mmCIF file of C-alpha atoms and ligand atoms in Angstrom:
data_model
loop_
_atom_site.group_PDB
_atom_site.id
_atom_site.type_symbol
_atom_site.label_atom_id
_atom_site.label_comp_id
_atom_site.label_asym_id
_atom_site.label_seq_id
_atom_site.Cartn_x
_atom_site.Cartn_y
_atom_site.Cartn_z
ATOM 1 C CA MET A 1 55.018 162.939 51.966
ATOM 2 C CA LYS A 2 54.605 166.050 49.651
ATOM 3 C CA GLY A 3 50.843 167.296 50.855
ATOM 4 C CA LEU A 4 48.149 168.724 48.726
ATOM 5 C CA PHE A 5 47.666 172.208 48.670
ATOM 6 C CA ILE A 6 43.981 173.259 47.392
ATOM 7 C CA SER A 7 42.410 176.523 47.229
ATOM 8 C CA PHE A 8 38.184 177.793 46.770
ATOM 9 C CA GLU A 9 37.792 180.659 44.963
ATOM 10 C CA GLY A 10 35.008 182.662 43.414
ATOM 11 C CA ILE A 11 32.589 186.043 44.161
ATOM 12 C CA GLU A 12 30.198 186.372 46.716
ATOM 13 C CA GLY A 13 27.676 184.361 47.338
ATOM 14 C CA THR A 14 29.422 181.188 45.269
ATOM 15 C CA GLY A 15 29.145 179.421 48.402
ATOM 16 C CA LYS A 16 32.910 178.749 48.834
ATOM 17 C CA THR A 17 33.369 178.419 52.653
ATOM 18 C CA THR A 18 30.007 175.200 52.254
ATOM 19 C CA GLN A 19 31.377 173.522 49.554
ATOM 20 C CA ALA A 20 35.051 173.965 51.119
ATOM 21 C CA ARG A 21 33.908 172.405 54.545
ATOM 22 C CA LEU A 22 32.296 169.944 52.932
ATOM 23 C CA LEU A 23 35.316 168.680 50.467
ATOM 24 C CA ALA A 24 37.567 168.640 54.098
ATOM 25 C CA GLU A 25 35.102 166.448 55.430
ATOM 26 C CA TYR A 26 34.614 164.299 52.770
ATOM 27 C CA LEU A 27 38.898 163.676 52.240
ATOM 28 C CA LYS A 28 39.151 163.425 56.182
ATOM 29 C CA ALA A 29 36.535 160.349 55.867
ATOM 30 C CA ARG A 30 38.782 158.480 53.236
ATOM 31 C CA GLY A 31 41.641 158.612 56.184
ATOM 32 C CA GLN A 32 43.844 162.226 54.591
ATOM 33 C CA ASP A 33 45.089 164.543 57.676
ATOM 34 C CA VAL A 34 42.829 168.010 55.808
ATOM 35 C CA LEU A 35 43.377 171.264 57.176
ATOM 36 C CA LEU A 36 40.746 174.093 56.553
ATOM 37 C CA THR A 37 42.074 177.387 56.164
ATOM 38 C CA GLU A 38 40.856 180.739 54.963
ATOM 39 C CA GLU A 39 41.610 183.768 53.637
ATOM 40 C CA PRO A 40 42.053 187.151 54.608
ATOM 41 C CA GLY A 41 42.780 184.972 57.742
ATOM 42 C CA GLY A 42 43.826 181.883 58.824
ATOM 43 C CA THR A 43 46.193 182.726 61.942
ATOM 44 C CA GLN A 44 45.272 184.697 64.590
ATOM 45 C CA ILE A 45 47.519 187.858 63.139
ATOM 46 C CA GLY A 46 45.392 186.867 59.960
ATOM 47 C CA LYS A 47 42.263 187.152 61.782
ATOM 48 C CA ARG A 48 43.247 190.706 62.751
ATOM 49 C CA ILE A 49 44.011 191.158 59.654
ATOM 50 C CA ARG A 50 40.329 190.524 58.141
ATOM 51 C CA GLU A 51 38.830 192.181 61.101
ATOM 52 C CA VAL A 52 40.479 195.054 59.315
ATOM 53 C CA LEU A 53 39.744 194.863 55.986
ATOM 54 C CA LEU A 54 36.125 193.527 56.086
ATOM 55 C CA ASN A 55 35.439 195.948 58.699
ATOM 56 C CA VAL A 56 32.260 198.148 57.293
ATOM 57 C CA GLU A 57 32.645 201.601 59.017
ATOM 58 C CA HIS A 58 36.789 201.409 57.307
ATOM 59 C CA ARG A 59 34.804 202.490 54.168
ATOM 60 C CA GLU A 60 38.208 205.285 54.219
ATOM 61 C CA MET A 61 40.486 202.469 53.037
ATOM 62 C CA GLY A 62 42.982 203.410 50.535
ATOM 63 C CA SER A 63 43.164 200.516 47.509
ATOM 64 C CA LEU A 64 47.140 199.972 48.070
ATOM 65 C CA THR A 65 46.399 199.708 51.720
ATOM 66 C CA GLU A 66 43.785 196.980 51.392
ATOM 67 C CA LEU A 67 46.288 195.036 49.270
ATOM 68 C CA LEU A 68 49.066 195.673 51.129
ATOM 69 C CA LEU A 69 47.016 194.009 53.895
ATOM 70 C CA TYR A 70 45.420 191.631 51.416
ATOM 71 C CA ASN A 71 49.467 190.304 50.908
ATOM 72 C CA ALA A 72 49.998 190.652 54.802
ATOM 73 C CA SER A 73 47.567 188.045 55.701
ATOM 74 C CA ARG A 74 48.713 186.208 53.365
ATOM 75 C CA ALA A 75 52.135 185.819 53.677
ATOM 76 C CA GLN A 76 52.108 184.799 57.752
ATOM 77 C CA HIS A 77 49.672 182.237 56.546
ATOM 78 C CA ILE A 78 51.979 181.072 54.265
ATOM 79 C CA HIS A 79 54.811 181.059 56.999
ATOM 80 C CA GLU A 80 52.855 180.002 59.928
ATOM 81 C CA LEU A 81 49.861 177.382 58.898
ATOM 82 C CA ILE A 82 50.281 176.596 55.097
ATOM 83 C CA LEU A 83 53.830 175.114 54.369
ATOM 84 C CA PRO A 84 54.539 173.277 58.139
ATOM 85 C CA ALA A 85 50.894 171.813 57.229
ATOM 86 C CA LEU A 86 52.178 171.220 53.606
ATOM 87 C CA LYS A 87 55.822 169.327 54.941
ATOM 88 C CA ALA A 88 53.783 167.501 57.729
ATOM 89 C CA GLY A 89 52.391 165.566 54.431
ATOM 90 C CA LYS A 90 48.590 167.575 55.138
ATOM 91 C CA VAL A 91 45.815 168.478 52.062
ATOM 92 C CA VAL A 92 45.720 171.718 52.593
ATOM 93 C CA ILE A 93 42.263 173.674 51.616
ATOM 94 C CA THR A 94 42.077 177.271 51.697
ATOM 95 C CA ASP A 95 38.657 179.411 51.535
ATOM 96 C CA ARG A 96 40.438 182.048 48.544
ATOM 97 C CA PHE A 97 44.394 182.895 48.325
ATOM 98 C CA SER A 98 46.336 184.952 45.799
ATOM 99 C CA ASP A 99 43.811 184.918 42.903
ATOM 100 C CA SER A 100 41.167 186.569 44.922
ATOM 101 C CA THR A 101 43.845 189.508 45.000
ATOM 102 C CA THR A 102 44.760 189.485 41.072
ATOM 103 C CA ALA A 103 40.690 189.682 40.942
ATOM 104 C CA TYR A 104 39.409 192.124 43.737
ATOM 105 C CA GLN A 105 42.066 194.194 43.763
ATOM 106 C CA GLY A 106 43.486 193.634 40.233
ATOM 107 C CA TYR A 107 39.948 193.362 37.757
ATOM 108 C CA GLY A 108 37.958 194.857 40.560
ATOM 109 C CA ARG A 109 39.476 197.843 41.777
ATOM 110 C CA GLY A 110 42.141 198.638 38.468
ATOM 111 C CA ILE A 111 44.975 198.669 40.184
ATOM 112 C CA ASP A 112 47.774 197.303 37.756
ATOM 113 C CA LEU A 113 48.725 193.701 36.983
ATOM 114 C CA LYS A 114 52.740 194.086 37.091
ATOM 115 C CA LEU A 115 52.817 195.571 40.661
ATOM 116 C CA LEU A 116 50.351 192.880 41.890
ATOM 117 C CA LYS A 117 52.815 190.192 40.331
ATOM 118 C CA SER A 118 56.242 192.460 42.114
ATOM 119 C CA LEU A 119 54.284 192.132 45.690
ATOM 120 C CA ASP A 120 52.666 188.570 45.234
ATOM 121 C CA ASN A 121 56.282 187.787 44.566
ATOM 122 C CA ILE A 122 57.764 189.303 48.115
ATOM 123 C CA ALA A 123 54.435 187.913 50.299
ATOM 124 C CA THR A 124 54.323 184.392 48.740
ATOM 125 C CA GLY A 125 57.840 183.878 46.396
ATOM 126 C CA GLY A 126 55.355 183.058 43.634
ATOM 127 C CA PHE A 127 53.741 179.582 45.782
ATOM 128 C CA ARG A 128 50.431 178.770 43.948
ATOM 129 C CA PRO A 129 47.991 175.639 45.008
ATOM 130 C CA ASP A 130 47.902 172.578 43.385
ATOM 131 C CA LEU A 131 44.693 173.178 41.936
ATOM 132 C CA THR A 132 41.946 175.467 42.445
ATOM 133 C CA CYS A 133 38.643 175.939 42.403
ATOM 134 C CA LEU A 134 36.747 178.204 41.057
ATOM 135 C CA LEU A 135 32.896 178.371 41.749
ATOM 136 C CA ASP A 136 31.317 180.389 39.109
ATOM 137 C CA LEU A 137 28.464 182.197 39.443
ATOM 138 C CA ASP A 138 26.531 185.284 37.699
ATOM 139 C CA ALA A 139 27.602 188.071 40.453
ATOM 140 C CA GLU A 140 23.499 189.211 40.290
ATOM 141 C CA THR A 141 23.017 185.860 41.950
ATOM 142 C CA GLY A 142 26.096 185.463 44.196
ATOM 143 C CA LEU A 143 24.919 189.109 45.504
ATOM 144 C CA ARG A 144 21.399 188.071 46.141
ATOM 145 C CA ARG A 145 22.814 184.835 47.888
ATOM 146 C CA ASN A 146 24.738 186.081 50.360
ATOM 147 C CA ARG A 147 22.672 189.183 51.224
ATOM 148 C CA GLY A 148 19.333 186.473 51.675
ATOM 149 C CA ALA A 149 22.080 185.248 54.326
ATOM 150 C CA ASN A 150 22.301 188.615 55.941
ATOM 151 C CA LYS A 151 26.430 188.826 55.181
ATOM 152 C CA ILE A 152 27.316 192.163 54.515
ATOM 153 C CA ASP A 153 31.373 193.301 54.813
ATOM 154 C CA ARG A 154 33.184 196.157 53.080
ATOM 155 C CA LEU A 155 33.950 194.035 49.621
ATOM 156 C CA GLU A 156 29.974 193.354 49.210
ATOM 157 C CA LEU A 157 29.085 197.019 49.906
ATOM 158 C CA GLU A 158 30.829 198.031 46.207
ATOM 159 C CA GLU A 159 28.276 198.047 43.304
ATOM 160 C CA ILE A 160 27.406 195.144 41.025
ATOM 161 C CA ASP A 161 29.807 196.336 37.904
ATOM 162 C CA PHE A 162 32.612 196.062 40.832
ATOM 163 C CA HIS A 163 31.286 192.696 41.159
ATOM 164 C CA LYS A 164 30.920 191.476 37.548
ATOM 165 C CA ARG A 165 34.627 192.600 37.375
ATOM 166 C CA VAL A 166 35.997 190.502 39.441
ATOM 167 C CA LYS A 167 33.800 187.370 38.024
ATOM 168 C CA ASP A 168 35.293 188.524 35.022
ATOM 169 C CA GLY A 169 38.679 188.561 36.426
ATOM 170 C CA PHE A 170 38.632 185.109 37.192
ATOM 171 C CA LEU A 171 37.926 183.763 34.277
ATOM 172 C CA LYS A 172 40.225 185.594 32.915
ATOM 173 C CA LEU A 173 43.331 183.972 35.847
ATOM 174 C CA ALA A 174 41.112 180.686 34.275
ATOM 175 C CA GLU A 175 42.032 180.876 30.444
ATOM 176 C CA LYS A 176 45.572 181.892 31.660
ATOM 177 C CA GLU A 177 46.360 178.927 34.292
ATOM 178 C CA HIS A 178 43.590 176.022 32.793
ATOM 179 C CA GLY A 179 46.060 173.319 34.492
ATOM 180 C CA ARG A 180 45.622 174.572 37.576
ATOM 181 C CA ILE A 181 42.568 176.345 38.116
ATOM 182 C CA ARG A 182 39.268 174.683 37.315
ATOM 183 C CA VAL A 183 36.031 176.402 37.056
ATOM 184 C CA ILE A 184 33.292 175.075 38.453
ATOM 185 C CA ASP A 185 29.596 175.812 37.582
ATOM 186 C CA ALA A 186 28.076 176.736 41.281
ATOM 187 C CA SER A 187 24.703 177.225 40.395
ATOM 188 C CA GLY A 188 21.960 174.834 41.387
ATOM 189 C CA ASN A 189 21.797 172.755 45.092
ATOM 190 C CA VAL A 190 24.736 172.446 47.644
ATOM 191 C CA ASN A 191 24.941 168.645 46.832
ATOM 192 C CA ASP A 192 24.954 168.887 42.876
ATOM 193 C CA ILE A 193 27.624 171.301 43.656
ATOM 194 C CA GLN A 194 29.835 169.375 45.924
ATOM 195 C CA ASN A 195 30.009 166.469 43.491
ATOM 196 C CA ARG A 196 31.326 168.382 40.491
ATOM 197 C CA ILE A 197 33.752 169.194 42.468
ATOM 198 C CA ARG A 198 34.591 165.985 44.210
ATOM 199 C CA GLU A 199 34.719 164.909 40.428
ATOM 200 C CA THR A 200 36.958 167.701 39.852
ATOM 201 C CA VAL A 201 39.169 166.843 42.382
ATOM 202 C CA GLU A 202 39.256 162.980 41.665
ATOM 203 C CA GLY A 203 40.303 163.200 38.701
ATOM 204 C CA PHE A 204 43.321 166.164 39.090
ATOM 205 C CA LEU A 205 44.292 163.551 42.112
ATOM 206 C CA LYS A 206 44.236 160.852 39.520
ATOM 207 C CA SER A 207 46.039 162.316 36.403
ATOM 208 C CA SER A 208 48.591 163.844 39.444
ATOM 209 C CA ILE A 209 49.691 159.755 40.212
ATOM 210 C CA ASN A 210 50.034 158.855 36.247
HETATM 211 P P1 TMP B 301 34.910 185.766 52.174
HETATM 212 O O1 TMP B 301 36.295 184.864 52.578
HETATM 213 O O2 TMP B 301 34.000 186.174 52.612
HETATM 214 O O3 TMP B 301 34.436 185.680 50.844
HETATM 215 O O4 TMP B 301 34.962 187.726 52.575
HETATM 216 C C1 TMP B 301 36.376 188.342 51.689
HETATM 217 C C2 TMP B 301 36.406 189.228 51.025
HETATM 218 O O5 TMP B 301 38.023 189.361 50.864
HETATM 219 C C3 TMP B 301 35.991 188.779 50.035
HETATM 220 O O6 TMP B 301 35.025 189.998 49.630
HETATM 221 C C4 TMP B 301 36.741 189.009 48.551
HETATM 222 C C5 TMP B 301 37.740 190.080 49.214
HETATM 223 N N1 TMP B 301 39.279 189.925 49.220
HETATM 224 C C6 TMP B 301 40.155 190.914 48.969
HETATM 225 O O7 TMP B 301 39.138 191.346 48.176
HETATM 226 N N2 TMP B 301 41.468 189.790 48.086
HETATM 227 C C7 TMP B 301 41.661 189.525 48.664
HETATM 228 O O8 TMP B 301 43.450 189.002 48.264
HETATM 229 C C8 TMP B 301 41.184 188.039 49.470
HETATM 230 C C9 TMP B 301 41.707 186.600 49.946
HETATM 231 C C10 TMP B 301 39.546 188.155 49.229
#
């Protein structure tokens, strides 16, 4: 049986992590075998890379180093965790995947999109989720939510314009790939957002059966 690969994307403070967990619980309760994972991270090696990437003391990190580390984490993630789980017929839900690199390192940092694409080809071979839930929220609200929760990492220290460029980058991606990337309003309370996500996933599952 072929598995199903779903990613969650969005700027800081959209509630991706909570929403990915709630979707995983929902699908598990419906008898699905679910693997919930994240980027950067997922594997032992990925978790170490995550620590290097997000450590607020690493202010000297160059954009290219950052880009290569995200790709390194992803290559390991696909090889060690995602592909084996999909082959075993599982539903894999990841909190971030390659769209984050395009949005943050491409639109946010301004690294050439062609360069990103060629590196992505090396790291992923063009492998993409079946469905991407893009949680959309304005940058000010997102950052306020995260700061309220005392959740600060190296990228969150960036100025507001950086996060606005990232948000617009995600929306541009969603326009280009509207079949895969579904934009979900991430304002309101946790349950409302989760209901929107479930509707989107159910709709996707129905349309892929037909
Ligand atoms: P988060 O998982 O807590 O959202 O933190 C991951 C941070 O890393 C977040 O600020 C987004 C950033 N990021 C990138 O800049 N590029 C990437 O490819 C990924 C996966 C994450």
